[in-house]
């Protein structure tokens, strides 16, 4: 039985479009358009990632194409003005590249994307050699997991472990990614833990925990 894909290597795209540091501006734009991507990793030597050229790195050329920015704008937008005059990847690229390792969790990759405001992350090994690319869309693939698979994982890895001998059977229903748990267990202290663990299962959208406990009747 397949377990949920907790790691970047499980969802990343292995076939990657990349460029070298000498790639020219027009070639970069053509590749971005052809492959429908928002950024391209820049490689050197044996495939080591040294930077990334994104659409944001390319736009200053159009923004400042026929403008004469004042001194304040020149000082405030100095990096963008430099890119406006760039003609090759080594002049355009953002470096060092924002990357992620294949063994990172999906949550870690999502956090990096959010904090660094990027849509795609090159996936590299310990030597910074490119192994793939992970996008926002790749991270969302886990929400396509079948409801039955989610229910099986919740049963196997959470419910049967926390409640091996429930007072009444625990029923698990997953519909459109929302997991509903019903039943009667012996230890009320484990119910919040169960809800938290179910919420952490890759692909679960929401949790409706209706478990009750026998020990709560004593009070």
Coordinates of N, CA and C in Angstrom, one line a residue:
X1 N 0.8 -1.2 0.0 CA 0.0 0.0 0.0 C 0.9 1.2 0.0
X2 N 0.6 2.2 -0.9 CA 1.4 3.4 -1.0 C 1.1 4.3 0.2
X3 N 2.1 4.9 0.8 CA 1.9 5.9 1.8 C 2.0 7.3 1.2
X4 N 1.6 8.3 1.9 CA 1.5 9.6 1.3 C 2.9 10.2 1.0
X5 N 3.0 11.0 -0.1 CA 4.2 11.5 -0.5 C 4.6 12.7 0.3
X6 N 5.4 12.5 1.4 CA 5.8 13.5 2.3 C 7.0 14.4 1.8
X7 N 7.7 13.9 0.8 CA 9.0 14.5 0.4 C 8.9 15.2 -1.0
X8 N 9.7 16.2 -1.2 CA 9.8 16.9 -2.5 C 10.1 15.9 -3.6
X9 N 11.0 14.9 -3.3 CA 11.3 14.0 -4.4 C 10.2 13.2 -4.9
X10 N 9.1 13.1 -4.1 CA 7.9 12.3 -4.5 C 7.1 13.0 -5.6
X11 N 7.1 14.4 -5.6 CA 6.2 15.1 -6.4 C 6.9 16.0 -7.5
X12 N 8.3 16.1 -7.4 CA 9.0 17.0 -8.3 C 9.0 16.5 -9.7
X13 N 9.3 17.4 -10.6 CA 9.4 17.1 -12.0 C 10.9 16.8 -12.3
X14 N 11.2 15.6 -12.9 CA 12.6 15.3 -13.1 C 13.1 15.8 -14.4
X15 N 12.3 16.0 -15.4 CA 12.7 16.5 -16.7 C 12.7 18.1 -16.6
X16 N 13.9 18.7 -16.6 CA 14.0 20.1 -16.3 C 14.6 20.8 -17.5
X17 N 14.0 22.0 -17.8 CA 14.6 22.9 -18.8 C 15.5 23.8 -18.1
X18 N 16.8 23.9 -18.5 CA 17.8 24.7 -17.8 C 18.6 25.5 -18.9
X19 N 19.4 26.4 -18.4 CA 20.2 27.2 -19.3 C 21.6 27.4 -18.7
X20 N 22.6 27.7 -19.6 CA 23.9 28.0 -19.1 C 24.1 29.5 -18.8
X21 N 25.2 29.9 -18.2 CA 25.4 31.3 -17.9 C 25.5 32.2 -19.1
X22 N 25.9 31.7 -20.2 CA 26.1 32.5 -21.4 C 24.8 32.6 -22.3
X23 N 23.7 32.0 -21.8 CA 22.4 32.0 -22.6 C 22.0 33.5 -22.8
X24 N 21.6 33.8 -24.0 CA 21.2 35.2 -24.3 C 19.7 35.5 -24.0
X25 N 19.5 36.8 -23.8 CA 18.2 37.3 -23.3 C 17.0 36.7 -24.2
X26 N 17.1 36.8 -25.5 CA 16.0 36.4 -26.4 C 15.8 34.9 -26.3
X27 N 16.9 34.1 -26.2 CA 16.8 32.7 -26.0 C 16.1 32.3 -24.8
X28 N 16.4 33.0 -23.7 CA 15.8 32.7 -22.4 C 14.3 33.0 -22.5
X29 N 13.9 34.1 -23.1 CA 12.5 34.4 -23.2 C 11.8 33.3 -24.1
X30 N 12.4 32.9 -25.1 CA 11.8 31.8 -26.0 C 11.7 30.5 -25.3
X31 N 12.6 30.2 -24.4 CA 12.5 28.9 -23.6 C 11.4 29.0 -22.6
X32 N 11.3 30.1 -22.0 CA 10.2 30.3 -21.0 C 8.8 30.2 -21.6
X33 N 8.7 30.8 -22.8 CA 7.4 30.8 -23.6 C 7.2 29.4 -24.1
X34 N 8.2 28.7 -24.6 CA 8.0 27.4 -25.2 C 7.6 26.4 -24.2
X35 N 8.3 26.4 -23.0 CA 8.0 25.4 -22.0 C 7.0 25.8 -20.9
X36 N 6.5 27.0 -21.1 CA 5.4 27.5 -20.2 C 5.8 27.4 -18.7
X37 N 7.0 27.9 -18.4 CA 7.5 28.0 -17.0 C 7.8 29.4 -16.6
X38 N 7.9 29.7 -15.4 CA 8.1 31.0 -14.9 C 9.5 31.4 -14.6
X39 N 10.4 30.3 -14.6 CA 11.8 30.5 -14.2 C 12.6 29.4 -14.8
X40 N 13.9 29.7 -15.0 CA 14.9 28.7 -15.5 C 16.1 28.6 -14.6
X41 N 16.5 27.4 -14.1 CA 17.8 27.4 -13.4 C 18.9 27.6 -14.3
X42 N 20.0 28.2 -13.8 CA 21.2 28.4 -14.6 C 22.3 27.5 -14.0
X43 N 22.8 26.7 -15.0 CA 23.8 25.6 -14.6 C 25.2 25.9 -15.0
X44 N 26.1 25.3 -14.3 CA 27.5 25.4 -14.6 C 28.2 24.1 -14.5
X45 N 29.2 23.8 -15.3 CA 29.9 22.6 -15.2 C 29.1 21.3 -15.3
X46 N 29.2 20.5 -14.2 CA 28.5 19.2 -14.2 C 27.0 19.3 -13.8
X47 N 26.4 20.4 -13.9 CA 25.0 20.6 -13.6 C 24.7 21.3 -12.3
X48 N 25.7 21.9 -11.8 CA 25.6 22.7 -10.5 C 24.8 23.9 -10.7
X49 N 23.8 24.1 -9.9 CA 22.9 25.3 -10.0 C 23.6 26.5 -9.4
X50 N 23.8 27.6 -10.2 CA 24.5 28.8 -9.7 C 23.5 30.0 -9.7
X51 N 22.3 29.8 -10.2 CA 21.4 30.9 -10.1 C 20.1 30.6 -10.8
X52 N 19.1 31.5 -10.8 CA 17.8 31.3 -11.5 C 17.5 32.6 -12.2
X53 N 17.0 32.4 -13.4 CA 16.4 33.6 -14.2 C 14.9 33.4 -14.2
X54 N 14.2 34.4 -13.7 CA 12.7 34.3 -13.6 C 12.2 35.4 -14.5
X55 N 10.9 35.3 -14.7 CA 10.2 36.4 -15.4 C 10.4 37.7 -14.8
X56 N 10.5 37.8 -13.5 CA 10.7 39.0 -12.8 C 12.1 39.6 -13.1
X57 N 13.1 38.7 -13.4 CA 14.4 39.2 -13.8 C 14.4 39.8 -15.2
X58 N 13.5 39.4 -16.0 CA 13.4 39.8 -17.4 C 12.6 41.1 -17.6
X59 N 11.6 41.3 -16.8 CA 10.7 42.4 -17.0 C 11.3 43.8 -16.9
X60 N 12.4 44.1 -16.1 CA 13.0 45.4 -16.1 C 13.4 45.9 -17.5
X61 N 13.8 45.0 -18.4 CA 14.2 45.5 -19.7 C 13.0 46.2 -20.4
X62 N 11.8 45.7 -20.2 CA 10.7 46.3 -20.9 C 10.2 47.5 -20.0
X63 N 10.3 47.4 -18.7 CA 9.8 48.5 -17.9 C 10.6 49.8 -18.1
X64 N 12.0 49.6 -18.2 CA 12.8 50.8 -18.4 C 13.3 51.0 -19.8
X65 N 12.6 50.4 -20.8 CA 13.0 50.4 -22.2 C 13.1 51.9 -22.7
X66 N 12.1 52.7 -22.5 CA 12.1 54.0 -23.0 C 11.9 55.1 -21.9
X67 N 12.3 54.7 -20.7 CA 12.2 55.7 -19.6 C 13.5 56.3 -19.2
X68 N 13.4 57.4 -18.5 CA 14.6 58.1 -18.0 C 14.4 58.3 -16.5
X69 N 14.7 57.3 -15.7 CA 14.3 57.4 -14.2 C 15.1 58.5 -13.5
X70 N 14.5 59.1 -12.6 CA 15.2 60.2 -11.8 C 16.2 59.5 -10.9
X71 N 16.9 60.4 -10.2 CA 18.0 59.9 -9.3 C 17.5 59.0 -8.2
X72 N 16.4 59.4 -7.6 CA 15.8 58.6 -6.5 C 15.5 57.2 -7.0
X73 N 14.8 57.1 -8.2 CA 14.5 55.8 -8.7 C 15.7 55.0 -9.1
X74 N 16.7 55.7 -9.6 CA 18.0 55.0 -9.9 C 18.6 54.4 -8.7
X75 N 18.6 55.1 -7.6 CA 19.2 54.5 -6.3 C 18.3 53.4 -5.8
X76 N 17.0 53.6 -5.8 CA 16.1 52.6 -5.2 C 16.0 51.4 -6.1
X77 N 16.1 51.5 -7.4 CA 15.9 50.3 -8.3 C 17.2 49.9 -9.0
X78 N 18.3 50.2 -8.3 CA 19.6 49.9 -8.9 C 19.8 48.5 -9.5
X79 N 19.4 47.4 -8.7 CA 19.5 46.1 -9.3 C 18.6 45.9 -10.5
X80 N 17.4 46.4 -10.5 CA 16.5 46.3 -11.7 C 17.1 47.0 -12.9
X81 N 17.7 48.2 -12.6 CA 18.2 49.0 -13.7 C 19.4 48.2 -14.4
X82 N 20.2 47.5 -13.5 CA 21.3 46.7 -14.0 C 20.8 45.6 -14.9
X83 N 19.7 45.0 -14.5 CA 19.1 43.9 -15.3 C 18.4 44.4 -16.6
X84 N 18.0 45.7 -16.6 CA 17.4 46.2 -17.8 C 18.4 46.3 -18.9
X85 N 19.7 46.4 -18.5 CA 20.8 46.5 -19.5 C 21.5 45.1 -19.8
X86 N 21.0 44.1 -19.1 CA 21.6 42.8 -19.2 C 21.3 42.1 -20.5
X87 N 22.2 41.3 -21.0 CA 21.9 40.5 -22.3 C 22.1 39.0 -22.1
X88 N 22.7 38.6 -21.0 CA 22.9 37.1 -20.8 C 22.4 36.7 -19.4
X89 N 22.4 35.4 -19.3 CA 21.9 34.8 -18.1 C 22.7 35.2 -16.8
X90 N 24.0 35.2 -17.0 CA 24.9 35.5 -15.9 C 24.7 37.0 -15.4
X91 N 24.2 37.8 -16.2 CA 23.9 39.2 -15.8 C 22.4 39.3 -15.3
X92 N 21.6 38.5 -15.7 CA 20.2 38.5 -15.3 C 19.8 37.7 -14.1
X93 N 20.5 36.6 -13.8 CA 20.1 35.6 -12.8 C 20.2 36.2 -11.4
X94 N 19.3 35.7 -10.6 CA 19.3 35.9 -9.2 C 20.2 34.9 -8.6
X95 N 21.2 35.3 -7.8 CA 22.1 34.4 -7.2 C 22.5 34.8 -5.8
X96 N 22.7 33.9 -4.8 CA 22.6 32.4 -5.0 C 21.2 32.0 -5.3
X97 N 21.0 30.9 -5.9 CA 19.7 30.4 -6.2 C 19.0 29.9 -5.0
X98 N 17.7 30.1 -4.9 CA 16.8 29.6 -3.9 C 16.5 28.1 -4.3
X99 N 17.0 27.2 -3.6 CA 16.8 25.8 -3.9 C 16.3 25.0 -2.7
X100 N 16.0 23.7 -3.0 CA 15.5 22.8 -2.0 C 16.1 21.4 -2.2
X101 N 16.2 20.6 -1.2 CA 16.7 19.3 -1.4 C 15.5 18.3 -1.5
X102 N 15.8 17.2 -2.2 CA 14.7 16.2 -2.4 C 14.1 15.6 -1.2
X103 N 14.9 15.5 -0.1 CA 14.3 14.9 1.1 C 13.6 15.9 2.0
X104 N 13.4 17.2 1.5 CA 12.7 18.2 2.3 C 11.2 17.8 2.3
X105 N 10.5 18.2 3.3 CA 9.0 17.9 3.3 C 8.3 18.9 2.4
X106 N 7.1 18.5 2.0 CA 6.3 19.4 1.2 C 6.0 20.8 1.9
X107 N 5.9 20.7 3.3 CA 5.6 21.9 4.0 C 6.8 22.8 4.0
X108 N 8.0 22.2 4.1 CA 9.2 23.0 4.1 C 9.4 23.7 2.7
X109 N 9.1 23.0 1.6 CA 9.2 23.6 0.3 C 8.2 24.7 0.2
X110 N 6.9 24.5 0.6 CA 5.9 25.5 0.5 C 6.3 26.8 1.3
X111 N 6.9 26.5 2.5 CA 7.4 27.7 3.3 C 8.4 28.5 2.6
X112 N 9.4 27.8 2.0 CA 10.4 28.5 1.2 C 9.8 29.3 0.1
X113 N 8.9 28.7 -0.6 CA 8.3 29.5 -1.7 C 7.6 30.7 -1.2
X114 N 6.9 30.6 -0.1 CA 6.1 31.7 0.4 C 7.0 32.8 0.9
X115 N 8.1 32.4 1.6 CA 9.0 33.4 2.2 C 9.8 34.1 1.1
X116 N 10.2 33.4 0.1 CA 11.1 33.9 -0.9 C 10.3 34.4 -2.2
X117 N 9.0 34.3 -2.1 CA 8.1 34.8 -3.2 C 8.5 34.2 -4.6
X118 N 8.7 32.9 -4.6 CA 9.0 32.2 -5.9 C 7.9 31.1 -6.1
X119 N 7.8 30.8 -7.4 CA 6.8 29.8 -7.8 C 7.3 28.4 -8.1
X120 N 8.7 28.4 -8.3 CA 9.3 27.1 -8.6 C 10.7 27.1 -7.9
X121 N 11.1 25.9 -7.5 CA 12.3 25.7 -6.8 C 13.1 24.6 -7.5
X122 N 14.4 24.9 -7.8 CA 15.3 23.8 -8.3 C 15.5 22.9 -7.1
X123 N 15.5 21.6 -7.4 CA 15.8 20.5 -6.4 C 17.2 20.1 -6.7
X124 N 18.0 20.2 -5.6 CA 19.5 19.9 -5.8 C 19.9 18.8 -4.8
X125 N 21.0 18.2 -5.1 CA 21.6 17.2 -4.1 C 22.6 18.0 -3.2
X126 N 23.4 17.2 -2.5 CA 24.3 17.8 -1.5 C 25.4 18.6 -2.2
X127 N 25.7 18.4 -3.5 CA 26.7 19.1 -4.2 C 26.1 20.2 -5.1
X128 N 24.8 20.5 -4.8 CA 24.1 21.6 -5.6 C 23.9 21.2 -7.0
X129 N 24.0 19.9 -7.4 CA 23.7 19.5 -8.7 C 22.2 19.3 -8.9
X130 N 21.7 19.8 -10.0 CA 20.2 19.8 -10.3 C 19.7 18.4 -10.4
X131 N 18.6 18.1 -9.7 CA 17.9 16.8 -9.8 C 16.5 16.9 -10.3
X132 N 15.9 18.1 -10.2 CA 14.6 18.3 -10.7 C 14.1 19.7 -10.3
X133 N 12.8 19.9 -10.5 CA 12.2 21.2 -10.1 C 10.9 20.9 -9.5
X134 N 10.5 21.6 -8.4 CA 9.2 21.5 -7.8 C 8.5 22.8 -7.9
X135 N 7.2 22.8 -8.3 CA 6.4 24.0 -8.5 C 5.3 24.0 -7.4
X136 N 4.6 25.1 -7.4 CA 3.5 25.2 -6.5 C 2.4 24.1 -6.9
X137 N 2.3 23.9 -8.2 CA 1.3 22.9 -8.6 C 1.7 21.5 -8.2
X138 N 3.0 21.2 -8.2 CA 3.5 19.9 -7.7 C 3.1 19.7 -6.3
X139 N 3.2 20.8 -5.4 CA 2.9 20.6 -4.0 C 1.4 20.4 -3.8
X140 N 0.6 20.8 -4.7 CA -0.8 20.6 -4.6 C -1.3 19.2 -5.1
X141 N -0.4 18.4 -5.7 CA -0.8 17.1 -6.2 C -1.3 16.2 -5.1
X142 N -0.8 16.4 -3.9 CA -1.2 15.5 -2.8 C -2.7 15.6 -2.5
X143 N -3.3 16.7 -2.9 CA -4.8 16.8 -2.7 C -5.6 16.1 -3.7
X144 N -4.9 15.4 -4.7 CA -5.6 14.6 -5.6 C -5.6 13.1 -5.2
X145 N -5.1 12.8 -4.0 CA -5.1 11.4 -3.5 C -6.5 11.0 -3.3
X146 N -6.9 9.7 -3.7 CA -8.2 9.2 -3.5 C -8.6 9.2 -2.0
X147 N -9.9 9.4 -1.8 CA -10.4 9.4 -0.4 C -10.1 8.1 0.3
X148 N -10.3 7.0 -0.5 CA -10.0 5.7 0.1 C -8.6 5.5 0.6
X149 N -7.6 6.1 -0.1 CA -6.2 6.0 0.3 C -6.0 6.8 1.6
X150 N -6.7 7.9 1.7 CA -6.5 8.7 2.9 C -7.1 8.0 4.1
X151 N -8.3 7.4 3.9 CA -8.9 6.7 5.0 C -8.1 5.5 5.4
X152 N -7.5 4.8 4.5 CA -6.6 3.7 4.8 C -5.4 4.1 5.6
X153 N -4.8 5.2 5.2 CA -3.6 5.7 6.0 C -4.0 6.2 7.4
X154 N -5.1 6.9 7.5 CA -5.6 7.3 8.8 C -5.8 6.1 9.7
X155 N -6.5 5.1 9.2 CA -6.7 3.9 9.9 C -5.4 3.2 10.4
X156 N -4.6 3.0 9.4 CA -3.3 2.2 9.7 C -2.3 3.0 10.6
X157 N -2.1 4.2 10.3 CA -1.0 5.0 10.9 C -1.4 5.8 12.1
X158 N -2.7 6.0 12.3 CA -3.1 6.9 13.4 C -4.1 6.1 14.3
X159 N -5.3 5.8 13.8 CA -6.3 5.2 14.6 C -5.9 3.9 15.3
X160 N -5.4 3.0 14.5 CA -5.0 1.7 15.0 C -3.9 1.8 16.0
X161 N -3.1 2.8 15.9 CA -1.9 3.0 16.8 C -2.4 3.7 18.1
X162 N -3.2 4.7 18.0 CA -3.7 5.5 19.2 C -4.8 4.7 20.0
X163 N -5.6 4.0 19.2 CA -6.8 3.4 19.8 C -6.9 1.9 19.4
X164 N -5.9 1.1 19.9 CA -5.9 -0.3 19.5 C -7.1 -1.1 20.0
X165 N -7.7 -0.7 21.1 CA -8.9 -1.4 21.6 C -10.0 -0.4 22.0
X166 N -10.6 0.2 21.0 CA -11.7 1.2 21.3 C -12.9 0.6 22.0
X167 N -13.6 1.4 22.8 CA -14.8 1.0 23.4 C -15.8 0.6 22.4
X168 N -16.0 1.5 21.4 CA -16.8 1.2 20.2 C -16.0 1.4 19.0
X169 N -16.2 0.7 17.9 CA -15.4 0.9 16.7 C -15.3 2.3 16.2
X170 N -14.1 2.7 15.8 CA -13.9 4.0 15.2 C -14.1 3.9 13.7
X171 N -15.0 4.8 13.2 CA -15.4 4.8 11.8 C -14.7 6.0 11.2
X172 N -14.1 5.8 10.0 CA -13.4 6.9 9.3 C -14.1 7.0 7.9
X173 N -14.6 8.2 7.7 CA -15.1 8.5 6.4 C -14.4 9.7 5.8
X174 N -13.9 9.6 4.6 CA -13.2 10.7 3.9 C -14.0 11.0 2.7
X175 N -14.5 12.3 2.6 CA -15.2 12.7 1.4 C -14.6 14.0 0.9
X176 N -14.2 14.0 -0.3 CA -13.6 15.2 -0.9 C -12.4 15.8 0.0
X177 N -11.7 14.8 0.6 CA -10.5 15.2 1.4 C -10.8 15.5 2.8
X178 N -12.1 15.6 3.2 CA -12.5 15.9 4.6 C -12.7 14.6 5.3
X179 N -11.9 14.4 6.4 CA -12.0 13.2 7.2 C -12.9 13.4 8.4
X180 N -13.8 12.5 8.5 CA -14.7 12.5 9.7 C -14.5 11.2 10.5
X181 N -14.2 11.4 11.8 CA -14.0 10.3 12.7 C -15.1 10.2 13.7
X182 N -15.7 9.0 13.8 CA -16.7 8.8 14.9 C -16.4 7.5 15.6
X183 N -16.9 7.4 16.8 CA -16.7 6.2 17.6 C -16.4 6.6 19.1
X184 N -16.2 5.6 19.9 CA -16.0 5.8 21.3 C -14.7 5.1 21.7
X185 N -13.8 5.9 22.4 CA -12.5 5.3 22.8 C -12.4 5.4 24.3
X186 N -11.3 4.9 24.8 CA -11.1 4.8 26.2 C -10.4 6.0 26.8
X187 N -9.5 6.7 26.0 CA -8.7 7.8 26.6 C -9.0 9.1 25.9
X188 N -9.7 10.0 26.6 CA -10.0 11.3 26.0 C -8.8 12.1 25.7
X189 N -7.7 11.9 26.4 CA -6.5 12.7 26.1 C -5.9 12.5 24.8
X190 N -6.2 11.4 24.2 CA -5.7 11.1 22.8 C -6.5 11.6 21.7
X191 N -7.7 12.1 22.0 CA -8.6 12.5 20.9 C -8.0 13.8 20.2
X192 N -7.6 14.8 20.9 CA -7.0 16.0 20.3 C -5.7 15.6 19.5
X193 N -4.9 14.7 20.0 CA -3.7 14.2 19.2 C -4.1 13.6 17.9
X194 N -5.2 12.7 18.0 CA -5.6 12.1 16.8 C -6.1 13.1 15.7
X195 N -6.8 14.1 16.1 CA -7.3 15.1 15.2 C -6.1 15.8 14.6
X196 N -5.1 16.1 15.4 CA -3.9 16.9 14.9 C -3.2 16.0 13.9
X197 N -3.0 14.7 14.2 CA -2.3 13.8 13.3 C -3.0 13.6 12.0
X198 N -4.3 13.5 12.1 CA -5.1 13.3 10.8 C -5.0 14.6 10.0
X199 N -5.0 15.8 10.6 CA -4.9 17.0 9.8 C -3.5 17.1 9.1
X200 N -2.5 16.4 9.7 CA -1.2 16.4 9.1 C -1.0 15.4 8.0
X201 N -2.0 14.5 7.7 CA -1.9 13.6 6.6 C -1.9 14.3 5.3
X202 N -0.9 14.0 4.4 CA -0.8 14.7 3.1 C -2.1 14.4 2.3
X203 N -2.8 15.4 1.9 CA -3.9 15.3 1.1 C -5.2 15.5 1.8
X204 N -5.2 15.6 3.2 CA -6.4 15.8 4.0 C -6.7 17.3 3.9
X205 N -7.9 17.7 3.6 CA -8.3 19.1 3.4 C -8.9 19.6 4.8
X206 N -9.6 18.8 5.5 CA -10.2 19.2 6.8 C -10.5 18.0 7.6
X207 N -10.7 18.2 8.9 CA -11.0 17.1 9.9 C -12.2 17.5 10.7
X208 N -13.1 16.5 10.8 CA -14.3 16.6 11.7 C -14.2 15.5 12.7
X209 N -13.6 15.7 13.8 CA -13.4 14.7 14.8 C -14.5 14.6 15.8
X210 N -15.3 13.6 15.7 CA -16.5 13.4 16.6 C -16.3 12.3 17.6
X211 N -15.1 11.9 17.9 CA -14.8 10.9 18.8 C -15.2 11.3 20.2
X212 N -15.7 10.3 21.0 CA -16.0 10.5 22.4 C -15.2 9.5 23.2
X213 N -15.2 9.7 24.5 CA -14.3 8.9 25.3 C -15.1 8.4 26.6
X214 N -14.9 7.2 26.9 CA -15.5 6.6 28.1 C -15.1 7.2 29.4
X215 N -13.8 7.6 29.5 CA -13.3 8.2 30.7 C -13.9 9.5 31.0
X216 N -14.5 10.2 30.0 CA -15.1 11.5 30.3 C -16.4 11.4 31.0
X217 N -17.0 10.2 30.9 CA -18.3 10.0 31.6 C -18.1 9.9 33.1
X218 N -16.9 9.6 33.6 CA -16.7 9.4 35.0 C -16.9 10.7 35.8
X219 N -16.6 11.9 35.1 CA -16.8 13.1 35.8 C -18.2 13.5 35.8

